[in-house]
């Protein structure tokens, strides 16, 4: 047997090892995700029908479930080089502190000003908007990472950027707004009085702290009622998951470079795009019968779409202006309690991730907020990176799995996605430091009430 | 002539290329910095006299001006591997946007949770404190970067950490406090009522927003009046500059790896340790007659110790409890206007940097706040990193020099230190975004009044 190569603390790929194409896992899926539907006709939507909302090439990517590799345009690859490759980090210190025989790796996406993986898709979407000659784009943001990422991308390509920010995040993260402003974006707290759908939601739920679903509806309305604008989205959509496969492709190349075989791959799941992007190349191997992995999606117990949702057609937004997708969902009217992982407060789940979960390629677990912050603090103190609350869901389960290895003595290799940093989440950390964090979980009755309002399709 | 190697956007050293020793530039200086003096006797201080304040090994490093290389202990090198090597980045996008023939590189120290280079010395100081069997350390922090860095380092080595934070920063950066708390530190706004010296300063200057000098005095008092504690400092001292040479050593190795010869090296200067750390290996080459470089220290016009100060013995702290150093100083009683580069609001300058400046090895320029934030915003939008206000002083002058190259057509190679990120400086960015930034510069009369209170030594 060959001697094991010494694994550095951080594996950085060389520029010529970085991916030149995104990987479209749908091409290798025998059972494709169900088609998204036109909300007016309830028929599968066409590229032409998507074009009033999305840029042309992004609409094509959204519906393309047959092309396995889609080339990353050179302009995007050049931008990627400014903040990528993201390191694959061996958590030597965490392993030692836990006393586990497990080998723990994390793919760290936080080394850029947006603080997360969101920039991977933001720059792609801004590029296609620019290429199409648009004036600008509109979007929603939850935790603020996506809005920041899009602001950066729009600034780079000189596009106008209008961001609807979920009200609870807007209030908890005032400095996010200033970052976006520094990059030239306009930021509006959602629900707002600037759109029809926002006014309607405010009437129905006066004191609402907002949700991604609401903010999406407002951003879509703003895009479709303004000449030269399109809507862009930071998660859920298959196009976003496609762009995020740069995470998984880099991870796989880094592992292969050192002959490392992952046993367990863990990611947090809100809309599902970072998880989907991380796991796609590995799922592709499973689908093609080339390898096997245990894959775990981690979601907050307060917004448990995979573990407690229904796999049905639903609207992607609260205002019901977007296409319908078949997905694990809590109902588009579900507004989760104001937990601090704002980026995971979405009622549904990527249709790709949903289909893979339905077929058993992915497991899912839900975890409570306080236990997530315990893991976050532990990780920060040991590994030196203060993680985003969203990312900390994956940390929590990675630690749990490593502790199971300690019990059994198994030397499993665990890879998890550390999607971002928590530098703009200090209000949440303060709550945790002060012992004031709540762990509200929706009751069965609340979920049933939400399910009752699901659209009847087929 | 050989073909120029393709320079990647980011040069990361391999682990086995990382420095194993710090470089002590004093060993190569013909004219050593003047010795620091015991404030009680006004005689050169000894290691024994320093020991009540500093850890033993750090006291030795402070006074050692003959050993050229000091080995970095393995425990520190292991910690360095968690967040280093810092990338040397080729600013291709900035060059293109400026239309300059200059080649611009920056050494980026912001990829860690402290957000800056401060961690390089924090982990070293915490290590020596732990090795000596101490319970904990006390310190001051200005912008909060040093306090955060020390909190992280103390958490790693399980040491108690007490931070006196300059009041203006404490108020402008509430979230810094939460980061420090997350790492288990106690944070007190300075001046405070918890020390004799703090109470005295509050009586003399009731509405003061504090200064590094005040906070140092409080931290020293807290350390020397508590069993098992020592004082640690994030800048100014020669020991800190020594630890920061990891920046310059990595930079030089990265440049050498690609046969790049720097023409101009630029760093921001507050207490002088990041600048000194960046330039030390290059100054060493100048001192040994092996190479020549133009080196520029950039300081804020509101606190211009090099460009408008006097080169004399002065106290390092407002409370006059610390040793005296011969340095460029504005007087230890000088309290600069509340500008937003909190880390550069120190009245004096590293004695090493001061001596090098006195002998003409270094140039110095001062720049005004608003122009610094203009450069910061420009850099953020083009290079994707939102810089710390401190670091942005170097950006401003790097851009100025690159624009001179555009005029003359010279293809100079400019290297600057990007010491950190501005994620906790969004109040400052907000002021800038709102057009509410001031550019107060001290008058000659104000400086003369401060100089009049300088101690009479020799």
mmCIF file of C-alpha atoms in Angstrom, chain A residues 24 39 43 50 150-151 155 160 230 245 253 286 300 354 360 375 378 385 392 443:
data_model
loop_
_atom_site.group_PDB
_atom_site.id
_atom_site.type_symbol
_atom_site.label_atom_id
_atom_site.label_comp_id
_atom_site.label_asym_id
_atom_site.label_seq_id
_atom_site.Cartn_x
_atom_site.Cartn_y
_atom_site.Cartn_z
ATOM 1 C CA UNK A 24 -25.732 19.675 -14.409
ATOM 2 C CA UNK A 39 -48.826 29.684 -12.685
ATOM 3 C CA UNK A 43 -48.671 23.561 -17.768
ATOM 4 C CA UNK A 50 -39.824 32.482 -18.466
ATOM 5 C CA UNK A 150 -25.468 40.407 -6.040
ATOM 6 C CA UNK A 151 -24.474 43.993 -5.187
ATOM 7 C CA UNK A 155 -21.070 46.679 -9.341
ATOM 8 C CA UNK A 160 -28.414 48.588 -11.400
ATOM 9 C CA UNK A 230 -35.127 40.997 -14.831
ATOM 10 C CA UNK A 245 -21.637 23.104 -8.483
ATOM 11 C CA UNK A 253 -10.782 17.788 -7.432
ATOM 12 C CA UNK A 286 -23.672 7.508 -7.258
ATOM 13 C CA UNK A 300 -33.502 24.121 10.972
ATOM 14 C CA UNK A 354 -36.266 17.191 -3.396
ATOM 15 C CA UNK A 360 -33.258 8.101 -1.025
ATOM 16 C CA UNK A 375 -21.606 24.064 17.682
ATOM 17 C CA UNK A 378 -17.187 25.548 19.637
ATOM 18 C CA UNK A 385 -13.515 30.908 11.917
ATOM 19 C CA UNK A 392 -23.405 26.103 11.558
ATOM 20 C CA UNK A 443 -46.689 22.330 15.690
#
